Amino acid sequence: MKTLIRGGTVVTLGAGNVVVEGDLLIEGSRIVAVGKVSSRALAGGGPVRLVDAAGCAVMPGFVQAHVHLCQALFRGMADDLPLLTWLRERVWPLEAAHDEASLAASAELGLLEMMCAGTTTILDMGTVHAYDAVFDACARAGIRCFGGKTMMDTGDGVPEGLSESTEESLRESDRLRETWTNKGEGRLGYAYAPRFILSCTERLFRETAERSRSTGARLHSHIAEHPDERTAVRHALGKDDLALLRDYGFFGPKTLLAHGVQLRDEEMDVLASDGTRIVHCPSANLKLGSGIARVRDLDTRGVVVAMGADGAPCNNNMDPWMELRHAALLAKLKNSTTSLPARRALRLATIDGARALGIDDQTGSLEVGKLADVAVVRLDAPHVEPGGDVFSRLVYACTARDVDHVFVSGDWVVRHGEHRRLDRDVVLGRARAQSRKLVARAGL
């Protein structure tokens, strides 16, 4: 099957940030032409699906490199608290109360929100138990997902429902990796996910790092998020978290660390030298009072920086457009008005996210031969018109409601704003019902 997305402004985000007024042709899962598509290119292979993109930008789908699908049901339940209190008094008790049904409902709700907003790839960190339900939801929804269960084998204030031994944590993570890697039509991959340094032992970090080296799985954790967290880490362990993780072998190009708000100059130099990736989550950092990440300073050192919405209880949206706008604006406040222009910001949310995950040869830009992960975004609404630079319009004016169509590996997953695999009314009804049951189990 061929799909012709015709007559749009194609924002490739390939080398040179080329913008083409024309078409995008998809055959199967791949992009086969960009620009003016000839009748010869359309010949053969059966009927051609036509998508009218007049008045639209055609861009790569967003890559959200740090999200918590398990927390989508917690929206509005953990507001106005500092990080460690937020975790121990709200998020951990709610995560501990999850069962398979509530996890599935939470994942579906988060996926519906993100995919209808143009997200095509995620890196997800789950809760401790029942992560099969999250992978199953991702497979059904049609998204590209790297994910893994949260690993927590120590820590103060951890509820019984999240407690696990080192052996249990490693064994279950290995089972999930073996079960789900390359499932969902090849769109699923595994990431070992020790939560953060105060909830995981040295052995857990060391053994997950060894597994990454032997299997190619990603590594995913939190780092240098909040001043109080850094103080607690130094008090408990005598060193900063980044230095400890490096001692444990938890670093390198397959390692994605969320936040990095409190990183010092010398720590950024180490990240650049090691090739470790950082995921910028601006809205969550604002809401939890963590600070503003030094994205320009990371960028100028050559650290690969991606973006992510984090979770619903610390954002409270999982909207890539909000993260995109916040990232661009906060960089102006932190450094200068020229430090993260619209063209650069859009790359953080697309091709750089793919680069952080090691899949930039397959997705993240619209180029011949790459997977057709595509968002078609309307540019003709009152809040986007009457014109101007297309990068400016996308970063500073567009919102999730402007996304008309979304393709993942050529599969038309969102059509005219409606998800074709997830029924909106069913997902919302299930989320409401499971949320009530979850809160009752949590006793909050």
XYZ file of C-alpha atoms in Angstrom:
444
model
C 0.000 0.000 0.000
C 1.212 3.473 -0.926
C 0.172 6.651 0.853
C 0.640 10.058 -0.750
C 0.597 13.020 1.625
C 0.076 15.749 -0.942
C 0.585 19.481 -1.083
C 2.008 20.271 2.338
C 4.997 22.122 3.745
C 7.388 19.242 4.396
C 9.678 20.056 7.326
C 12.265 17.318 6.912
C 14.571 18.040 9.904
C 17.266 16.208 7.991
C 20.660 17.705 7.250
C 20.285 21.428 6.700
C 16.710 21.557 8.045
C 15.409 21.495 4.464
C 11.786 22.582 3.955
C 10.018 21.428 0.792
C 6.683 22.602 -0.575
C 5.288 19.376 -1.973
C 4.529 15.774 -1.194
C 5.627 12.822 0.897
C 5.191 9.322 -0.494
C 5.062 6.294 1.811
C 5.248 2.696 0.631
C 4.680 0.099 3.306
C 6.556 1.312 6.382
C 9.091 3.547 4.581
C 9.357 6.983 3.014
C 10.107 6.560 -0.684
C 9.892 10.142 -2.000
C 9.982 13.702 -0.701
C 9.055 16.673 -2.883
C 7.006 16.683 -6.058
C 5.976 13.059 -6.538
C 5.654 11.995 -10.171
C 2.973 9.748 -11.627
C 5.740 7.232 -12.358
C 6.495 6.970 -8.612
C 2.817 6.226 -7.976
C 2.563 3.514 -10.616
C 2.336 -0.122 -9.570
C 1.711 -1.583 -6.141
C -2.078 -1.215 -6.166
C -4.211 1.704 -5.012
C -2.754 4.833 -3.443
C -4.233 6.408 -0.311
C -4.368 10.179 -0.654
C -3.980 12.531 2.315
C -4.605 16.189 1.533
C -1.991 18.258 3.374
C -2.845 21.670 1.903
C -2.446 24.277 4.621
C -0.453 21.833 6.763
C 3.076 21.177 7.891
C 4.263 17.610 7.368
C 6.900 16.849 9.998
C 8.531 13.931 11.798
C 6.547 12.536 14.691
C 7.653 13.617 18.133
C 10.054 11.473 20.162
C 9.281 11.702 23.882
C 12.298 10.194 25.607
C 11.035 10.232 29.201
C 7.424 9.454 30.130
C 5.583 7.492 32.818
C 2.493 5.857 31.294
C 1.712 4.233 34.639
C 1.101 7.679 36.140
C -1.503 8.973 33.663
C -4.301 8.035 36.088
C -2.683 10.170 38.815
C -3.336 13.482 37.061
C -4.377 16.109 39.607
C -3.543 13.865 42.579
C -0.016 15.023 43.476
C 0.117 18.773 43.042
C 2.113 21.535 44.736
C 4.653 19.332 46.539
C 8.481 19.129 46.514
C 10.026 16.145 44.746
C 10.810 13.726 47.575
C 7.520 14.428 49.393
C 5.692 14.132 46.074
C 7.217 10.681 45.564
C 6.829 9.252 49.063
C 3.403 10.605 49.973
C 1.623 10.498 46.622
C 3.228 8.853 43.621
C 4.697 5.771 45.288
C 1.485 4.882 47.206
C -0.526 5.301 44.006
C 1.915 3.199 41.959
C 1.854 0.521 44.648
C -1.951 0.349 44.344
C -1.901 -0.447 40.620
C -3.153 -3.756 39.286
C -3.115 -4.974 35.682
C -6.472 -3.388 34.840
C -5.555 0.034 36.188
C -2.122 -0.078 34.532
C -3.705 -0.884 31.170
C -6.197 1.954 31.591
C -3.440 4.375 32.581
C -1.252 3.391 29.623
C -4.137 3.713 27.159
C -5.020 7.179 28.477
C -1.436 8.411 28.174
C -1.031 6.896 24.714
C -4.264 8.416 23.461
C -3.136 11.860 24.620
C 0.406 11.630 23.278
C -0.311 9.981 19.943
C -3.163 12.327 19.052
C -0.679 15.150 19.739
C 1.811 13.732 17.213
C 4.044 11.499 19.349
C 5.303 8.429 17.486
C 8.132 7.161 19.749
C 8.472 7.047 23.543
C 10.881 5.903 26.218
C 8.682 4.850 29.125
C 9.500 4.083 32.752
C 6.864 1.910 34.413
C 6.083 0.962 37.946
C 7.580 -2.083 39.660
C 4.954 -4.694 38.803
C 2.751 -5.820 35.885
C 4.639 -4.031 33.109
C 3.283 -6.529 30.585
C 0.053 -4.501 30.663
C 1.915 -1.395 29.494
C 3.742 -3.141 26.666
C 0.465 -4.755 25.600
C -1.231 -1.344 25.450
C 1.647 0.068 23.393
C 1.476 -2.851 20.954
C -2.270 -2.359 20.523
C -1.960 1.417 20.133
C 0.712 1.136 17.435
C 3.348 3.397 18.987
C 7.105 2.796 18.940
C 8.036 2.205 22.581
C 11.227 1.522 24.459
C 10.234 0.781 28.032
C 10.860 -1.154 31.181
C 9.602 -1.799 34.652
C 10.884 0.476 37.385
C 13.515 -1.210 39.531
C 13.537 -0.425 43.289
C 15.455 -2.724 45.637
C 16.106 -0.272 48.500
C 15.128 3.171 49.794
C 13.336 5.070 52.558
C 9.577 5.367 52.433
C 9.086 2.733 49.740
C 5.657 1.120 50.219
C 5.346 -2.635 50.435
C 3.658 -2.798 47.044
C 6.819 -1.455 45.376
C 9.327 -3.426 47.416
C 11.408 -6.052 45.643
C 14.711 -7.816 46.127
C 17.629 -7.282 43.765
C 17.181 -10.809 42.410
C 13.447 -10.325 41.809
C 14.019 -7.008 40.079
C 16.657 -8.369 37.729
C 14.781 -11.579 37.007
C 11.532 -9.805 36.104
C 13.336 -7.212 33.989
C 15.116 -9.978 32.083
C 11.826 -11.792 31.502
C 10.178 -8.645 30.151
C 13.094 -7.957 27.831
C 13.055 -11.502 26.473
C 9.261 -11.495 26.091
C 8.636 -8.105 24.485
C 11.714 -7.063 22.487
C 10.734 -6.612 18.811
C 7.077 -7.406 19.482
C 4.295 -5.063 18.357
C 5.293 -5.362 14.686
C 8.901 -4.705 15.685
C 8.133 -1.430 17.449
C 8.921 -2.462 21.036
C 12.308 -2.453 22.727
C 13.540 -2.812 26.279
C 15.160 -0.336 28.677
C 16.410 -1.382 32.109
C 15.063 1.296 34.446
C 16.488 1.621 37.974
C 14.378 4.470 39.326
C 17.028 6.704 40.864
C 20.035 6.346 43.062
C 18.208 6.571 46.410
C 15.914 3.650 45.543
C 18.443 1.241 44.020
C 21.520 -0.605 45.257
C 24.959 -0.448 43.705
C 24.572 -4.080 42.650
C 21.355 -3.306 40.767
C 22.978 -0.492 38.790
C 26.075 -2.576 38.043
C 24.133 -5.612 36.871
C 21.759 -3.629 34.653
C 24.779 -1.910 33.084
C 26.293 -5.327 32.359
C 23.036 -6.478 30.789
C 22.963 -3.429 28.542
C 26.459 -4.154 27.303
C 25.616 -7.793 26.566
C 22.128 -7.365 25.050
C 22.057 -3.843 23.608
C 19.127 -2.821 25.816
C 18.866 0.834 26.817
C 19.464 2.138 30.336
C 17.077 4.682 31.829
C 17.080 6.536 35.147
C 16.705 9.960 36.784
C 19.642 12.233 37.581
C 20.364 15.577 39.270
C 16.711 16.585 39.266
C 16.196 18.713 42.387
C 18.474 20.519 44.886
C 16.965 18.654 47.847
C 17.516 15.340 46.078
C 21.199 16.137 45.486
C 21.617 17.040 49.143
C 19.973 13.775 50.205
C 22.211 11.757 47.878
C 25.391 13.358 49.200
C 24.254 12.836 52.780
C 23.381 9.183 52.217
C 26.129 8.094 49.821
C 28.912 10.666 50.126
C 29.070 11.576 46.428
C 26.840 13.044 43.739
C 24.587 10.740 41.753
C 26.346 11.164 38.420
C 29.744 10.244 39.898
C 28.254 7.165 41.551
C 26.476 5.992 38.406
C 29.703 6.358 36.480
C 31.521 4.297 39.128
C 28.855 1.617 38.654
C 29.274 1.519 34.855
C 25.879 3.111 34.264
C 26.836 5.537 31.481
C 27.451 5.747 27.748
C 25.471 6.155 24.513
C 22.766 3.658 25.491
C 22.128 5.482 28.783
C 19.348 8.088 28.940
C 19.125 10.113 32.148
C 16.095 12.295 32.779
C 16.323 15.916 33.964
C 19.944 16.859 34.756
C 18.737 20.220 36.082
C 21.424 20.493 38.767
C 24.426 19.418 36.706
C 27.646 21.390 37.161
C 30.056 22.342 34.373
C 32.482 19.512 35.066
C 29.623 16.996 35.143
C 28.413 18.161 31.731
C 31.948 17.684 30.445
C 31.871 14.091 31.730
C 28.524 13.427 30.030
C 29.898 14.738 26.750
C 33.018 12.579 27.060
C 31.012 9.448 27.886
C 28.248 9.981 25.324
C 25.549 9.694 27.978
C 22.223 11.242 26.925
C 20.097 13.749 28.876
C 16.317 14.108 28.572
C 14.940 17.604 29.173
C 11.518 17.732 30.894
C 10.867 21.472 31.275
C 7.252 21.458 32.501
C 7.894 18.877 35.221
C 11.012 20.742 36.322
C 8.962 23.914 36.698
C 6.075 22.295 38.548
C 8.281 20.481 41.063
C 10.440 23.564 41.566
C 13.526 21.736 40.335
C 14.920 24.597 38.279
C 15.753 25.186 34.628
C 18.072 22.780 32.850
C 21.092 24.307 31.119
C 20.196 23.002 27.673
C 22.419 25.388 25.724
C 25.435 24.501 27.860
C 24.787 20.797 27.324
C 24.258 21.376 23.625
C 27.450 23.361 23.090
C 29.443 20.583 24.770
C 27.994 18.031 22.364
C 25.759 16.214 24.846
C 22.804 14.670 23.019
C 19.667 16.196 24.550
C 16.152 14.851 23.978
C 12.789 15.975 25.355
C 9.956 14.340 27.263
C 6.804 15.277 29.136
C 7.585 13.083 32.179
C 4.310 12.116 33.904
C 0.794 13.417 34.389
C 1.119 14.110 38.146
C 4.124 16.427 37.669
C 3.213 18.187 34.447
C 0.080 17.667 34.280
C -0.022 17.011 30.542
C 1.886 14.613 28.305
C 1.805 17.078 25.439
C 4.949 17.409 23.267
C 3.894 20.864 22.057
C 3.905 22.230 25.589
C 7.388 20.808 26.225
C 8.609 22.202 22.927
C 7.395 25.721 23.703
C 8.597 25.637 27.314
C 12.039 24.396 26.275
C 12.480 27.214 23.771
C 11.211 29.930 26.127
C 13.068 28.781 29.237
C 16.355 28.694 27.335
C 15.862 32.382 26.583
C 15.414 33.102 30.264
C 18.311 30.906 31.344
C 20.819 32.100 28.752
C 19.749 34.479 25.996
C 17.004 35.014 23.452
C 19.184 33.381 20.799
C 20.226 30.289 22.756
C 17.560 27.832 21.561
C 15.860 29.156 18.435
C 12.787 27.481 17.029
C 14.701 25.384 14.480
C 16.983 24.008 17.180
C 14.137 23.362 19.621
C 12.186 21.347 17.057
C 15.199 19.119 16.469
C 15.393 18.338 20.205
C 11.855 16.980 20.046
C 12.386 14.874 16.906
C 15.729 13.867 15.394
C 17.705 14.424 18.604
C 15.265 12.236 20.522
C 15.822 9.544 17.921
C 19.582 10.066 18.227
C 19.365 9.726 22.012
C 17.673 6.362 21.543
C 20.141 5.269 18.874
C 17.517 5.057 16.121
C 18.228 8.249 14.163
C 19.178 6.149 11.139
C 15.582 4.893 11.117
C 13.381 7.770 12.294
C 13.329 11.352 13.555
C 13.494 13.067 10.148
C 11.629 12.797 6.849
C 14.150 11.287 4.461
C 13.940 8.622 1.775
C 14.498 5.184 3.249
C 13.516 6.092 6.793
C 10.491 4.763 8.631
C 7.370 6.790 7.957
C 6.833 8.310 11.408
C 4.937 11.408 10.384
C 2.658 14.083 11.823
C 0.463 16.282 9.620
C -0.179 19.554 11.449
C -2.662 22.228 10.412
C -1.252 25.725 9.982
C -4.519 27.453 9.085
C -6.115 28.010 12.512
C -6.566 31.566 13.873
C -3.822 31.080 16.474
C -1.306 30.063 13.771
C -2.185 32.351 10.842
C -1.476 34.467 8.867
C 2.009 33.162 8.120
C 5.673 33.546 8.938
C 8.508 31.083 9.371
C 7.199 27.523 9.577
C 9.549 26.604 12.432
C 8.343 29.586 14.436
C 4.715 28.678 13.787
C 5.252 25.086 14.886
C 7.243 25.877 18.049
C 5.539 29.023 19.306
C 1.984 28.874 17.927
C 0.823 25.314 17.211
C -0.794 23.103 19.843
C -1.895 19.496 20.091
C -5.309 20.323 18.654
C -3.661 21.242 15.342
C -2.479 17.671 14.701
C -4.664 16.172 11.976
C -2.947 12.893 11.037
C -0.237 10.678 12.511
C 1.586 7.736 10.937
C 3.891 5.258 12.700
C 5.915 3.068 10.348
C 3.419 3.988 7.648
C 0.446 2.864 9.722
C -2.234 5.589 9.791
C -2.817 5.601 13.569
C -4.502 9.014 13.923
C -6.894 10.295 11.255
C -8.478 13.732 11.492
C -7.559 13.866 15.158
C -9.152 10.526 16.084
C -7.105 7.502 17.100
C -7.911 4.563 14.835
C -6.822 1.834 17.270
C -7.959 3.273 20.600
C -11.611 4.209 21.055
C -11.676 7.582 22.821
C -14.901 7.007 24.741
C -13.863 3.525 25.851
C -10.428 4.724 26.987
C -11.865 7.654 28.958
C -14.601 5.545 30.562
C -12.112 2.887 31.608
C -9.707 5.514 32.965
C -12.400 7.109 35.132
C -13.561 3.783 36.536
C -10.075 2.452 37.223
C -8.972 5.749 38.760
C -11.709 5.515 41.396
C -10.717 1.944 42.249
C -7.023 2.856 42.365
C -7.524 5.763 44.756
C -9.617 3.564 47.034
C -6.888 0.892 47.104
C -4.234 3.526 47.796
C -6.238 4.950 50.704
C -5.597 8.539 49.612
